């Protein structure tokens, strides 16, 4: 079954240095969907190892299976427009509407 449009939970504002968790979920897809987050239209990288992530200055953890995007400490650089895409290899992938987070 192709995924439906996911529901994205993105805070509209956050204080610098706080923990922010965004979530993305859809329930129709079978097999279960994987989730990809985008910031300002660019796909966010999945953090694989500590070395490469630190080099790329990645301050978040993205879980493609659960759809969560976790920032341990948000900075002004994390301000932007976020959306997530659900796909399971069947039918078209589905995106939620873009939401802006101001840090």
XYZ file of C-alpha atoms in Angstrom:
103
model
C 0.000 0.000 0.000
C 1.386 3.420 -0.933
C 1.961 5.895 1.900
C -0.505 8.669 2.678
C 0.537 12.263 3.325
C 2.554 12.205 6.563
C 1.731 14.392 9.553
C 4.728 16.539 10.498
C 5.237 18.096 13.890
C 7.657 21.031 13.602
C 7.827 23.710 16.325
C 7.370 27.219 14.937
C 10.002 28.578 17.298
C 12.705 27.288 19.615
C 15.217 28.809 22.008
C 18.906 28.541 21.135
C 20.563 25.673 23.008
C 17.368 23.729 23.703
C 16.494 20.206 22.620
C 14.051 20.061 19.695
C 12.415 16.928 18.347
C 10.436 16.936 15.123
C 8.276 14.008 14.159
C 6.825 12.667 10.945
C 4.318 9.817 10.714
C 1.925 8.169 8.308
C -0.038 5.024 9.059
C -1.374 3.674 5.748
C 1.823 2.545 4.072
C 2.585 -1.144 3.901
C 5.431 -2.050 4.167
C 6.003 0.735 6.756
C 7.374 3.938 5.276
C 10.831 5.349 5.705
C 11.038 9.073 6.383
C 13.428 11.630 4.940
C 13.645 15.138 6.370
C 14.446 18.193 4.274
C 15.597 21.641 5.326
C 15.070 24.515 2.861
C 14.430 21.918 0.158
C 17.690 20.021 0.730
C 17.686 16.433 2.011
C 19.261 16.137 5.453
C 22.040 13.593 5.786
C 21.584 10.608 8.022
C 24.237 10.592 10.730
C 26.258 7.430 10.201
C 29.490 7.812 12.160
C 30.713 10.433 14.586
C 33.719 11.448 12.489
C 31.941 12.325 9.240
C 29.025 13.926 11.062
C 31.316 16.143 13.088
C 33.200 17.158 9.976
C 29.931 18.106 8.278
C 28.887 19.993 11.428
C 25.740 17.898 11.846
C 23.915 18.781 15.045
C 20.953 16.445 14.689
C 20.012 12.774 14.609
C 17.557 11.629 11.943
C 15.818 8.283 12.322
C 14.406 7.187 8.966
C 12.394 4.359 10.504
C 10.608 6.341 13.227
C 10.535 9.660 11.358
C 12.066 11.658 14.189
C 14.544 14.475 13.724
C 16.276 15.338 16.997
C 18.429 18.390 17.665
C 20.406 18.085 20.901
C 21.101 21.822 20.977
C 19.534 24.000 18.304
C 21.440 27.015 16.990
C 20.395 29.980 14.869
C 21.770 27.993 11.900
C 18.923 25.505 12.368
C 16.322 28.164 11.518
C 14.669 27.250 8.251
C 11.834 25.538 6.451
C 11.416 21.837 7.193
C 9.323 19.101 5.692
C 9.436 15.352 5.604
C 8.787 12.766 2.918
C 7.404 9.267 3.469
C 8.211 6.490 1.009
C 8.006 2.707 1.024
C 8.811 1.871 -2.588
C 5.140 1.586 -3.569
C 3.388 4.383 -5.407
C 4.539 7.981 -5.069
C 6.327 9.251 -2.010
C 4.279 11.734 0.011
C 5.423 15.002 1.576
C 3.912 17.018 4.385
C 3.513 20.768 4.071
C 6.576 22.912 4.724
C 6.804 24.374 8.222
C 9.206 27.073 9.316
C 11.148 26.875 12.577
C 12.627 30.091 13.939
C 15.445 29.676 16.447
